[in-house]
Tab-separated table of C-alpha atoms in Angstrom:
chain	number	residue	atom	x	y	z
A	20	MET	CA	92.804	-70.036	-9.935
A	21	LEU	CA	91.886	-66.569	-11.139
A	22	SER	CA	92.450	-66.053	-14.851
A	23	ASP	CA	94.129	-62.951	-16.239
A	24	SER	CA	90.848	-61.542	-17.458
A	25	ASP	CA	89.306	-62.059	-14.017
A	26	ILE	CA	92.191	-60.215	-12.378
A	27	THR	CA	91.677	-57.396	-14.873
A	28	ALA	CA	87.990	-57.358	-13.980
A	29	LEU	CA	88.746	-57.321	-10.247
A	30	ILE	CA	91.224	-54.451	-10.559
A	31	LEU	CA	88.720	-52.515	-12.658
A	32	THR	CA	86.033	-53.134	-10.029
A	33	LEU	CA	88.295	-51.882	-7.223
A	34	LYS	CA	89.182	-48.800	-9.305
A	35	LEU	CA	85.503	-48.126	-9.972
A	36	ALA	CA	84.597	-48.564	-6.300
A	37	ALA	CA	87.460	-46.330	-5.105
A	38	LEU	CA	86.735	-43.507	-7.549
A	39	SER	CA	82.970	-43.703	-6.969
A	40	THR	CA	83.511	-43.619	-3.199
A	41	LEU	CA	85.744	-40.545	-3.501
A	42	ILE	CA	83.152	-38.690	-5.587
A	43	LEU	CA	80.375	-39.876	-3.292
A	44	MET	CA	82.142	-38.487	-0.239
A	45	MET	CA	82.575	-35.109	-1.948
A	46	LEU	CA	78.895	-35.025	-2.854
A	47	GLY	CA	77.632	-36.791	0.246
A	48	LEU	CA	79.343	-34.681	2.930
A	49	PRO	CA	77.658	-31.362	2.081
A	50	LEU	CA	74.372	-33.070	1.191
A	51	ALA	CA	74.226	-35.080	4.428
A	52	TRP	CA	75.248	-32.035	6.480
A	53	TRP	CA	72.499	-29.976	4.904
A	54	LEU	CA	69.941	-32.756	5.443
A	55	ALA	CA	70.963	-33.135	9.086
A	56	ARG	CA	70.815	-29.425	9.861
A	57	THR	CA	68.155	-27.881	7.660
A	58	GLN	CA	64.874	-26.694	9.140
A	59	TRP	CA	63.251	-26.711	5.677
A	60	ARG	CA	59.927	-28.488	5.750
A	61	GLY	CA	60.378	-30.071	2.330
A	62	ARG	CA	63.468	-31.944	3.507
A	63	PHE	CA	61.689	-35.291	3.272
A	64	LEU	CA	61.435	-34.874	-0.517
A	65	VAL	CA	65.218	-34.776	-0.852
A	66	GLU	CA	65.548	-37.681	1.581
A	67	ALA	CA	63.175	-39.743	-0.536
A	68	LEU	CA	65.129	-38.892	-3.701
A	69	VAL	CA	68.420	-39.910	-2.082
A	70	ALA	CA	66.911	-43.183	-0.838
A	71	LEU	CA	65.441	-44.134	-4.242
A	72	PRO	CA	68.346	-46.403	-5.303
A	73	LEU	CA	67.654	-48.530	-2.212
A	74	VAL	CA	64.307	-49.605	-3.607
A	75	LEU	CA	64.571	-49.126	-7.376
A	76	PRO	CA	65.604	-52.186	-9.360
A	77	PRO	CA	69.079	-51.484	-10.774
A	78	THR	CA	67.638	-52.277	-14.192
A	79	VAL	CA	65.428	-49.194	-13.909
A	80	LEU	CA	68.453	-47.021	-13.224
A	81	GLY	CA	70.341	-48.735	-16.058
A	82	PHE	CA	67.479	-48.204	-18.460
A	83	TYR	CA	67.236	-44.466	-17.735
A	84	LEU	CA	71.009	-44.070	-17.924
A	85	LEU	CA	71.154	-45.849	-21.275
A	86	ILE	CA	68.635	-43.344	-22.592
A	87	ALA	CA	70.397	-40.363	-20.973
A	88	PHE	CA	73.821	-41.400	-22.330
A	89	SER	CA	72.561	-41.615	-25.907
A	90	PRO	CA	73.795	-38.917	-28.321
A	91	ASN	CA	70.114	-38.049	-28.821
A	92	ALA	CA	69.790	-36.949	-25.187
A	93	TRP	CA	71.202	-33.711	-23.754
A	94	LEU	CA	73.551	-35.419	-21.282
A	95	GLY	CA	75.075	-37.737	-23.866
A	96	ARG	CA	75.332	-34.919	-26.402
A	97	TRP	CA	76.916	-32.514	-23.938
A	98	TYR	CA	79.456	-35.087	-22.751
A	99	GLN	CA	80.380	-35.992	-26.311
A	100	HIS	CA	80.765	-32.299	-27.141
A	101	ILE	CA	83.103	-31.655	-24.173
A	102	THR	CA	85.200	-34.829	-24.231
A	103	GLY	CA	84.774	-36.169	-27.762
A	104	SER	CA	83.889	-39.616	-26.426
A	105	GLN	CA	80.608	-41.202	-25.458
A	106	LEU	CA	79.299	-42.051	-22.015
A	107	ALA	CA	77.725	-45.415	-22.717
A	108	PHE	CA	80.221	-48.316	-22.789
A	109	SER	CA	82.822	-46.219	-20.955
A	110	PHE	CA	84.382	-46.233	-17.495
A	111	SER	CA	83.080	-42.686	-16.908
A	112	GLY	CA	79.568	-43.903	-17.592
A	113	LEU	CA	80.005	-46.631	-14.972
A	114	VAL	CA	81.242	-44.069	-12.449
A	115	ILE	CA	78.093	-41.964	-12.971
A	116	GLY	CA	75.949	-45.081	-12.590
A	117	SER	CA	77.776	-46.194	-9.436
A	118	VAL	CA	77.548	-42.770	-7.807
A	119	LEU	CA	73.782	-42.728	-8.279
A	120	TYR	CA	73.437	-46.365	-7.264
A	121	SER	CA	75.433	-46.084	-4.019
A	122	LEU	CA	74.338	-42.567	-2.976
A	123	PRO	CA	72.048	-43.625	-0.091
A	124	PHE	CA	74.732	-45.910	1.322
A	125	VAL	CA	76.994	-42.906	1.786
A	126	VAL	CA	74.510	-40.154	2.628
A	127	GLN	CA	72.477	-42.012	5.245
A	128	PRO	CA	75.301	-43.028	7.632
A	129	LEU	CA	76.728	-39.498	7.355
A	130	GLN	CA	73.351	-37.920	8.040
A	131	THR	CA	72.864	-40.163	11.083
A	132	ALA	CA	76.273	-39.204	12.440
A	133	PHE	CA	75.737	-35.483	11.811
A	134	SER	CA	72.294	-35.540	13.425
A	135	ALA	CA	73.803	-37.021	16.593
A	136	ILE	CA	76.120	-34.037	17.095
A	137	LYS	CA	74.715	-31.621	19.667
A	138	SER	CA	74.176	-28.084	18.430
A	139	ASP	CA	75.524	-26.685	21.704
A	140	LEU	CA	79.016	-27.806	20.782
A	141	ILE	CA	78.883	-26.108	17.421
A	142	ASP	CA	77.376	-22.983	18.951
A	143	ALA	CA	80.124	-22.928	21.566
A	144	ALA	CA	82.746	-23.145	18.849
A	145	ALA	CA	81.006	-20.323	17.012
A	146	THR	CA	81.089	-18.068	20.077
A	147	LEU	CA	84.810	-18.791	20.260
A	148	ARG	CA	85.011	-17.309	16.754
A	149	ALA	CA	85.592	-20.527	14.806
A	150	SER	CA	84.591	-19.987	11.206
A	151	PRO	CA	81.965	-22.295	9.646
A	152	ILE	CA	84.660	-24.081	7.620
A	153	ASP	CA	86.842	-24.391	10.719
A	154	ARG	CA	83.882	-25.734	12.724
A	155	PHE	CA	83.048	-28.301	10.059
A	156	PHE	CA	86.525	-29.694	9.578
A	157	ASN	CA	87.877	-29.473	13.120
A	158	LEU	CA	84.769	-30.222	15.135
A	159	VAL	CA	82.024	-31.887	13.101
A	160	LEU	CA	84.097	-34.325	11.056
A	161	PRO	CA	86.129	-35.695	13.996
A	162	LEU	CA	82.904	-36.139	15.970
A	163	ALA	CA	81.249	-37.901	13.028
A	164	ARG	CA	84.207	-40.178	12.347
A	165	PRO	CA	82.409	-43.524	12.837
A	166	GLY	CA	79.746	-42.400	10.371
A	167	LEU	CA	82.420	-41.287	7.924
A	168	VAL	CA	84.147	-44.673	7.989
A	169	ALA	CA	80.836	-46.501	7.637
A	170	ALA	CA	79.805	-44.311	4.701
A	171	MET	CA	83.077	-44.931	2.882
A	172	VAL	CA	83.093	-48.688	3.418
A	173	LEU	CA	79.422	-49.129	2.588
A	174	GLY	CA	79.710	-46.988	-0.547
A	175	PHE	CA	82.743	-48.976	-1.624
A	176	ALA	CA	81.228	-52.374	-0.839
A	177	HIS	CA	77.928	-51.571	-2.496
A	178	THR	CA	79.701	-50.535	-5.689
A	179	LEU	CA	81.598	-53.846	-5.637
A	180	GLY	CA	78.259	-55.613	-5.766
A	181	GLU	CA	76.884	-53.571	-8.639
A	182	PHE	CA	75.570	-55.672	-11.498
A	183	GLY	CA	72.302	-54.645	-13.115
A	184	VAL	CA	73.319	-51.085	-13.889
A	185	VAL	CA	76.673	-52.119	-15.374
A	186	LEU	CA	75.098	-54.879	-17.423
A	187	MET	CA	72.785	-52.371	-19.052
A	188	ILE	CA	75.220	-49.544	-19.812
A	189	GLY	CA	78.633	-51.230	-19.908
A	190	GLY	CA	78.866	-53.256	-23.102
A	191	ASN	CA	81.179	-55.803	-21.427
A	192	LEU	CA	84.516	-54.341	-22.564
A	193	PRO	CA	87.522	-56.004	-20.880
A	194	GLY	CA	89.556	-53.477	-18.877
A	195	GLU	CA	86.981	-50.752	-19.473
A	196	THR	CA	83.528	-51.865	-18.346
A	197	GLN	CA	83.826	-55.600	-17.630
A	198	VAL	CA	83.607	-55.538	-13.835
A	199	ALA	CA	83.864	-58.611	-11.628
A	200	SER	CA	80.123	-59.182	-11.290
A	201	VAL	CA	79.689	-59.160	-15.085
A	202	ALA	CA	82.677	-61.487	-15.582
A	203	MET	CA	81.097	-63.769	-12.987
A	204	TYR	CA	77.807	-63.748	-14.884
A	205	GLU	CA	79.631	-64.710	-18.076
A	206	HIS	CA	81.378	-67.641	-16.393
A	207	VAL	CA	78.113	-69.037	-15.063
A	208	ASP	CA	76.382	-68.563	-18.406
A	209	THR	CA	79.113	-70.459	-20.238
A	210	LEU	CA	79.250	-73.162	-17.536
A	211	GLN	CA	82.891	-72.361	-16.642
A	212	PHE	CA	82.541	-73.366	-13.031
A	213	GLU	CA	86.205	-73.343	-12.079
A	214	ASN	CA	86.551	-69.700	-13.019
A	215	ALA	CA	83.192	-68.924	-11.475
A	216	HIS	CA	84.249	-70.490	-8.163
A	217	ALA	CA	87.583	-68.669	-8.083
A	218	LEU	CA	85.999	-65.294	-8.759
A	219	ALA	CA	83.007	-65.856	-6.502
A	220	GLY	CA	85.247	-66.958	-3.631
A	221	THR	CA	87.472	-63.918	-4.054
A	222	LEU	CA	84.510	-61.538	-4.031
A	223	LEU	CA	82.958	-63.294	-1.061
A	224	CYS	CA	86.136	-62.996	1.030
A	225	LEU	CA	86.696	-59.386	-0.038
A	226	SER	CA	83.153	-58.327	0.863
A	227	PHE	CA	83.248	-60.195	4.161
A	228	VAL	CA	86.563	-58.648	5.198
A	229	LEU	CA	85.235	-55.177	4.332
A	230	LEU	CA	82.108	-55.648	6.401
A	231	VAL	CA	83.960	-57.256	9.304
A	232	GLY	CA	86.050	-54.093	9.290
A	233	VAL	CA	82.938	-51.949	9.638
A	234	TYR	CA	81.152	-54.024	12.255
A	235	ALA	CA	84.246	-54.624	14.350
A	236	THR	CA	84.901	-50.911	14.693
A	237	HIS	CA	81.283	-49.791	15.074
A	238	LYS	CA	78.618	-51.597	16.968
A	239	ARG	CA	75.792	-51.376	14.480
A	240	TYR	CA	75.267	-49.355	11.396
A	241	SER	CA	71.984	-49.768	9.699
A	242	VAL	CA	71.661	-48.138	6.308
A	243	LEU	CA	67.909	-47.994	6.502
A	244	ARG	CA	66.743	-46.073	9.539
A	245	TRP	CA	63.152	-47.087	10.166
B	2	MET	CA	28.105	-55.640	8.844
B	3	SER	CA	29.605	-59.067	8.496
B	4	PHE	CA	31.883	-60.553	11.122
B	5	TRP	CA	34.892	-59.908	8.892
B	6	ALA	CA	33.916	-56.326	8.238
B	7	ARG	CA	33.664	-55.728	11.984
B	8	LEU	CA	37.013	-57.356	12.558
B	9	VAL	CA	38.809	-55.189	10.027
B	10	PRO	CA	37.832	-51.530	10.160
B	11	MET	CA	37.242	-50.963	6.467
B	12	SER	CA	34.332	-50.043	4.289
B	13	GLY	CA	32.079	-52.984	3.455
B	14	THR	CA	32.663	-52.912	-0.285
B	15	LEU	CA	36.418	-52.813	0.042
B	16	THR	CA	36.370	-55.691	2.502
B	17	ARG	CA	34.244	-57.775	0.191
B	18	CYS	CA	36.500	-57.054	-2.773
B	19	LEU	CA	39.592	-58.001	-0.818
B	20	LEU	CA	37.969	-61.150	0.519
B	21	LEU	CA	36.779	-62.186	-2.903
B	22	GLY	CA	40.230	-61.493	-4.295
B	23	SER	CA	41.943	-63.632	-1.725
B	24	VAL	CA	39.465	-66.465	-2.182
B	25	LEU	CA	40.094	-66.379	-5.932
B	26	LEU	CA	43.852	-66.321	-5.353
B	27	VAL	CA	43.748	-69.287	-3.002
B	28	SER	CA	41.532	-71.333	-5.262
B	29	GLY	CA	43.675	-70.493	-8.294
B	30	GLY	CA	40.766	-68.984	-10.153
B	31	GLY	CA	38.697	-72.071	-9.406
B	32	VAL	CA	39.320	-73.656	-12.799
B	33	ALA	CA	40.786	-77.130	-12.656
B	34	GLN	CA	43.411	-77.588	-15.373
B	35	ALA	CA	46.266	-79.861	-16.250
B	36	ASP	CA	49.680	-78.365	-15.611
B	37	PRO	CA	50.558	-76.218	-18.595
B	38	LEU	CA	53.425	-77.327	-20.765
B	39	ARG	CA	56.641	-75.544	-19.761
B	40	VAL	CA	59.038	-74.600	-22.518
B	41	ALA	CA	62.415	-72.902	-22.005
B	42	VAL	CA	63.016	-70.561	-24.937
B	43	ALA	CA	66.183	-68.760	-26.037
B	44	SER	CA	65.414	-65.067	-25.716
B	45	ASN	CA	66.091	-64.369	-29.403
B	46	PHE	CA	63.264	-66.723	-30.394
B	47	MET	CA	60.747	-65.472	-27.850
B	48	GLY	CA	58.683	-63.450	-30.338
B	49	VAL	CA	58.057	-66.415	-32.632
B	50	ALA	CA	57.622	-68.837	-29.731
B	51	THR	CA	54.832	-66.683	-28.300
B	52	GLN	CA	52.888	-66.997	-31.558
B	53	LEU	CA	53.648	-70.695	-31.918
B	54	ALA	CA	52.376	-71.275	-28.389
B	55	ALA	CA	49.205	-69.284	-29.057
B	56	ASN	CA	48.529	-71.207	-32.275
B	57	PHE	CA	49.206	-74.514	-30.569
B	58	GLU	CA	46.796	-73.652	-27.778
B	59	ALA	CA	44.154	-72.553	-30.284
B	60	GLU	CA	44.510	-75.773	-32.226
B	61	PHE	CA	44.953	-78.358	-29.460
B	62	GLY	CA	43.571	-76.601	-26.395
B	63	TYR	CA	46.702	-76.977	-24.257
B	64	PRO	CA	48.218	-73.869	-22.665
B	65	VAL	CA	51.977	-73.400	-22.973
B	66	THR	CA	54.108	-71.486	-20.470
B	67	LEU	CA	57.222	-69.995	-22.039
B	68	ILE	CA	60.310	-69.327	-19.943
B	69	SER	CA	62.534	-66.817	-21.698
B	70	GLY	CA	66.253	-66.577	-21.002
B	71	SER	CA	69.729	-67.399	-22.138
B	72	THR	CA	70.312	-70.985	-23.211
B	73	GLY	CA	73.378	-71.208	-20.977
B	74	LYS	CA	71.349	-70.367	-17.896
B	75	HIS	CA	68.544	-72.689	-18.940
B	76	ALA	CA	70.981	-75.580	-19.337
B	77	LEU	CA	72.446	-74.833	-15.920
B	78	GLN	CA	69.029	-74.620	-14.272
B	79	ILE	CA	67.853	-77.842	-15.922
B	80	GLN	CA	70.955	-79.619	-14.619
B	81	HIS	CA	69.922	-78.369	-11.191
B	82	GLY	CA	66.371	-79.569	-11.383
B	83	LEU	CA	64.372	-76.915	-13.265
B	84	SER	CA	61.351	-78.780	-14.520
B	85	VAL	CA	60.617	-78.063	-18.180
B	86	ASP	CA	59.128	-80.255	-20.895
B	87	LEU	CA	61.013	-78.863	-23.837
B	88	VAL	CA	63.973	-76.603	-24.596
B	89	LEU	CA	64.188	-74.309	-27.596
B	90	ALA	CA	67.875	-73.456	-27.445
B	91	ALA	CA	69.933	-70.809	-29.203
B	92	ASP	CA	72.592	-73.296	-30.229
B	93	VAL	CA	73.426	-76.970	-30.837
B	94	GLU	CA	75.976	-77.271	-28.063
B	95	ARG	CA	73.700	-77.005	-25.040
B	96	PRO	CA	70.951	-79.426	-26.181
B	97	ALA	CA	73.730	-81.879	-27.085
B	98	LEU	CA	75.212	-81.434	-23.618
B	99	LEU	CA	71.853	-82.131	-21.961
B	100	GLU	CA	71.521	-85.188	-24.194
B	101	GLN	CA	74.953	-86.491	-23.141
B	102	GLN	CA	73.961	-86.094	-19.511
B	103	GLY	CA	70.903	-88.248	-20.090
B	104	LEU	CA	68.482	-85.431	-19.301
B	105	THR	CA	66.564	-85.650	-22.583
B	106	ILE	CA	64.330	-88.116	-24.398
B	107	PRO	CA	66.678	-89.929	-26.819
B	108	GLY	CA	66.231	-89.150	-30.500
B	109	THR	CA	64.242	-85.922	-30.002
B	110	ARG	CA	66.955	-83.355	-30.729
B	111	PHE	CA	66.361	-81.485	-33.976
B	112	THR	CA	67.136	-78.140	-35.644
B	113	TYR	CA	64.041	-75.946	-35.579
B	114	ALA	CA	65.500	-72.708	-36.959
B	115	LEU	CA	68.557	-71.238	-38.626
B	116	GLY	CA	69.294	-67.670	-37.611
B	117	ARG	CA	70.302	-64.995	-40.089
B	118	LEU	CA	72.466	-62.006	-39.302
B	119	ALA	CA	71.697	-58.430	-40.356
B	120	LEU	CA	73.810	-55.289	-40.311
B	121	TRP	CA	71.563	-52.562	-38.985
B	122	GLN	CA	72.262	-48.844	-39.196
B	123	PRO	CA	69.136	-46.776	-38.488
B	124	GLN	CA	70.787	-43.455	-39.387
B	125	ALA	CA	72.028	-44.523	-42.814
B	126	VAL	CA	70.651	-45.369	-46.192
B	127	SER	CA	71.180	-48.895	-47.466
B	128	PRO	CA	74.165	-50.257	-45.587
B	129	GLY	CA	76.196	-52.933	-47.356
B	130	PRO	CA	79.412	-54.941	-47.158
B	131	GLU	CA	81.546	-51.752	-47.214
B	132	THR	CA	79.660	-49.955	-44.442
B	133	ILE	CA	81.633	-51.132	-41.433
B	134	SER	CA	85.100	-50.623	-42.877
B	135	HIS	CA	84.044	-47.084	-43.879
B	136	SER	CA	82.683	-46.182	-40.454
B	137	ASP	CA	85.875	-44.993	-38.745
B	138	GLY	CA	85.409	-44.434	-35.036
B	139	ALA	CA	81.806	-45.613	-34.993
B	140	THR	CA	80.557	-48.092	-32.420
B	141	VAL	CA	79.185	-51.435	-33.543
B	142	ALA	CA	77.068	-53.493	-31.155
B	143	LEU	CA	77.017	-57.276	-31.286
B	144	ALA	CA	76.049	-60.046	-28.908
B	145	ASN	CA	78.782	-61.406	-26.645
B	146	PRO	CA	80.481	-64.162	-28.741
B	147	LYS	CA	81.066	-66.204	-25.573
B	148	LEU	CA	77.411	-66.210	-24.591
B	149	ALA	CA	75.409	-66.112	-27.806
B	150	PRO	CA	75.744	-67.944	-31.127
B	151	TYR	CA	74.625	-64.724	-32.823
B	152	GLY	CA	77.602	-63.028	-31.230
B	153	LEU	CA	79.991	-65.667	-32.519
B	154	ALA	CA	78.561	-65.382	-36.021
B	155	ALA	CA	78.726	-61.577	-35.830
B	156	GLN	CA	82.346	-61.716	-34.726
B	157	ARG	CA	83.255	-63.998	-37.651
B	158	ALA	CA	81.452	-61.708	-40.082
B	159	LEU	CA	83.185	-58.643	-38.574
B	160	ILE	CA	86.611	-60.172	-39.129
B	161	ARG	CA	85.731	-60.564	-42.804
B	162	LEU	CA	83.976	-57.210	-43.247
B	163	ASP	CA	86.348	-55.056	-41.203
B	164	PRO	CA	89.778	-56.705	-41.084
B	165	ALA	CA	91.466	-53.392	-40.211
B	166	VAL	CA	89.218	-52.951	-37.133
B	167	SER	CA	88.034	-49.415	-37.826
B	168	VAL	CA	85.084	-49.598	-35.430
B	169	LYS	CA	84.778	-49.930	-31.672
B	170	ARG	CA	82.959	-53.115	-30.658
B	171	VAL	CA	80.599	-53.275	-27.710
B	172	TYR	CA	79.000	-56.458	-26.509
B	173	GLY	CA	75.438	-57.010	-25.431
B	174	GLU	CA	74.633	-59.861	-23.127
B	175	ASN	CA	72.607	-61.281	-25.985
B	176	VAL	CA	71.429	-60.214	-29.408
B	177	ALA	CA	68.446	-58.430	-27.853
B	178	GLN	CA	70.751	-56.150	-25.894
B	179	ALA	CA	72.914	-55.539	-28.962
B	180	TYR	CA	69.754	-54.386	-30.728
B	181	GLN	CA	68.851	-52.190	-27.761
B	182	PHE	CA	72.284	-50.473	-27.846
B	183	VAL	CA	71.637	-49.428	-31.453
B	184	TYR	CA	67.966	-48.622	-30.879
B	185	SER	CA	68.799	-46.244	-28.015
B	186	GLY	CA	71.353	-44.454	-30.205
B	187	ASN	CA	74.358	-45.431	-28.083
B	188	ALA	CA	75.825	-47.520	-30.916
B	189	GLN	CA	75.579	-46.417	-34.552
B	190	LEU	CA	75.746	-49.903	-36.051
B	191	GLY	CA	74.616	-53.319	-34.976
B	192	LEU	CA	75.150	-56.882	-36.116
B	193	VAL	CA	71.850	-58.278	-34.956
B	194	ALA	CA	69.349	-60.968	-35.850
B	195	TYR	CA	67.535	-60.525	-39.133
B	196	ALA	CA	64.366	-61.424	-37.205
B	197	GLN	CA	64.770	-58.271	-35.118
B	198	VAL	CA	65.018	-55.775	-37.964
B	199	LEU	CA	62.165	-57.116	-40.089
B	200	SER	CA	59.906	-54.355	-38.770
B	201	GLN	CA	62.493	-51.642	-39.586
B	202	PRO	CA	62.620	-49.826	-42.937
B	203	PRO	CA	64.336	-52.109	-45.481
B	204	THR	CA	66.824	-49.351	-46.319
B	205	SER	CA	68.239	-49.415	-42.789
B	206	TYR	CA	69.640	-52.938	-42.818
B	207	TRP	CA	71.636	-55.358	-44.924
B	208	LEU	CA	71.116	-59.101	-44.729
B	209	VAL	CA	74.595	-60.520	-44.134
B	210	PRO	CA	75.297	-63.409	-46.535
B	211	GLY	CA	75.400	-66.778	-44.814
B	212	SER	CA	78.796	-67.401	-46.401
B	213	LEU	CA	80.407	-64.903	-44.001
B	214	HIS	CA	79.753	-66.969	-40.906
B	215	ALA	CA	78.972	-70.480	-39.737
B	216	PRO	CA	75.242	-71.268	-39.708
B	217	ILE	CA	73.419	-70.155	-36.564
B	218	GLU	CA	71.716	-73.435	-35.844
B	219	GLN	CA	69.084	-73.492	-33.102
B	220	GLN	CA	68.062	-76.871	-31.742
B	221	ALA	CA	65.148	-78.077	-29.663
B	222	VAL	CA	64.972	-81.165	-27.510
B	223	LEU	CA	62.255	-82.921	-25.513
B	224	LEU	CA	63.037	-83.468	-21.831
B	225	LYS	CA	59.919	-85.253	-20.629
B	226	GLU	CA	57.756	-87.845	-22.329
B	227	THR	CA	54.209	-86.566	-21.978
B	228	HIS	CA	51.338	-86.633	-24.404
B	229	VAL	CA	51.197	-82.830	-24.603
B	230	GLY	CA	54.953	-82.400	-24.775
B	231	ARG	CA	55.159	-84.819	-27.664
B	232	ALA	CA	52.312	-83.022	-29.417
B	233	PHE	CA	54.086	-79.649	-29.154
B	234	TRP	CA	57.380	-81.243	-30.276
B	235	ARG	CA	55.590	-82.616	-33.358
B	236	TYR	CA	53.815	-79.309	-33.927
B	237	LEU	CA	57.162	-77.487	-34.077
B	238	GLN	CA	58.110	-79.632	-37.066
B	239	SER	CA	54.794	-79.180	-38.863
B	240	GLU	CA	54.601	-77.199	-42.101
B	241	LYS	CA	52.433	-74.558	-40.375
B	242	ALA	CA	55.032	-73.929	-37.710
B	243	LEU	CA	57.914	-73.911	-40.178
B	244	GLU	CA	56.124	-71.333	-42.281
B	245	LEU	CA	55.611	-69.088	-39.257
B	246	ILE	CA	59.281	-69.444	-38.310
B	247	ARG	CA	60.338	-68.469	-41.844
B	248	GLU	CA	57.976	-65.485	-41.842
B	249	HIS	CA	59.801	-64.178	-38.793
B	250	GLY	CA	63.189	-63.984	-40.431
B	251	TYR	CA	64.640	-67.409	-39.741
B	252	ASP	CA	65.575	-70.105	-42.231
B	253	THR	CA	64.477	-73.667	-41.592
B	254	PRO	CA	66.465	-76.810	-42.421
């Protein structure tokens, strides 16, 4: 059975995934729209930057974040100045890490969906005097709905699976930075197999159900478009 | 143009280099050698183990492959068939467990090092027993007490040094990560291994008295009876090795 501390870790993980997904959608929608529509020739540079977390080891991201969060670095200093608390070993720090880590999983499905929308439709709406905001929310988003759902679920699911980044910047604080994957790691390291099985099984079912949801509603959604 | 060079449209030199490289890879460098000794080492002891292995190789001519990691994971992997000749663990518990399970050579378990704890504060001058209780709101890094004996010792010492809990505690996966948290500036204080801070200015750390925590006993055990394995096991108990271990900030029994 799941122990109390494992339930705490699971709830924290779901909170982290939900909040990260929300922020990712707010960042990802305009970014993906711009990437899908821009004629700028340097677009591929931004695409490569967005895709970096797909190929970088999470430990690399964790290492850079640990340095950036330090009071000796501008980000850590600025955050401490504004909020009075530090970024490392905090839930906010994990949110920043997760947003960076799951960015491609949100941006790429959105970009694919936006690219598939024919310009004629948008132009037609424009000639009917729909404002850009109106066009985006009442035409583009409904048309891109499958991509939107995929982006949300993939962003959420990918954050659930986060481990390396959290291990490096979290400090393993119960209820604050001890997410399910880190709790799992601790169980295995201390040979507590009953707890490990309970937590692993829960995460396995959760991830599977999430992905079944995506694949049942959309035929195929590949994150990496070759 | 060789047949290969014609087959692969590349410049001759590049082709030859690649071919030579692959031949060397396949033949394993072409030097016939006995399998090197494989030793699983607790990550906190890796620095010393590297030197011990180099000295052993220099003296006896046998190469040693060190596998660094947490003792918990090593024990788990050994139970599931990881083939190593010797374990240098971070604690007593795991070698004893392997012994109970009949995975070791009977009578080969011994204590090779006793860890010492240090309170490290890079930004301060001469920390001491009062430092932690006077550091309101600071962050102290220690190893996770569940995973690392150093963490358990640090936790015991903290209870004595800071009964009122005036500092925030953050846990590294092991004592190396606790050190890293302080080194990167994210934690102001650290209860780390004395072996780690030896290279730091002496005014930045305080050697925590052994009376504040249970001894951090690190045991080794032989898993396979081979001539080379036995030799390395004996070497670890030699005066030369003990001296090197002491030089690196550990006590020896």
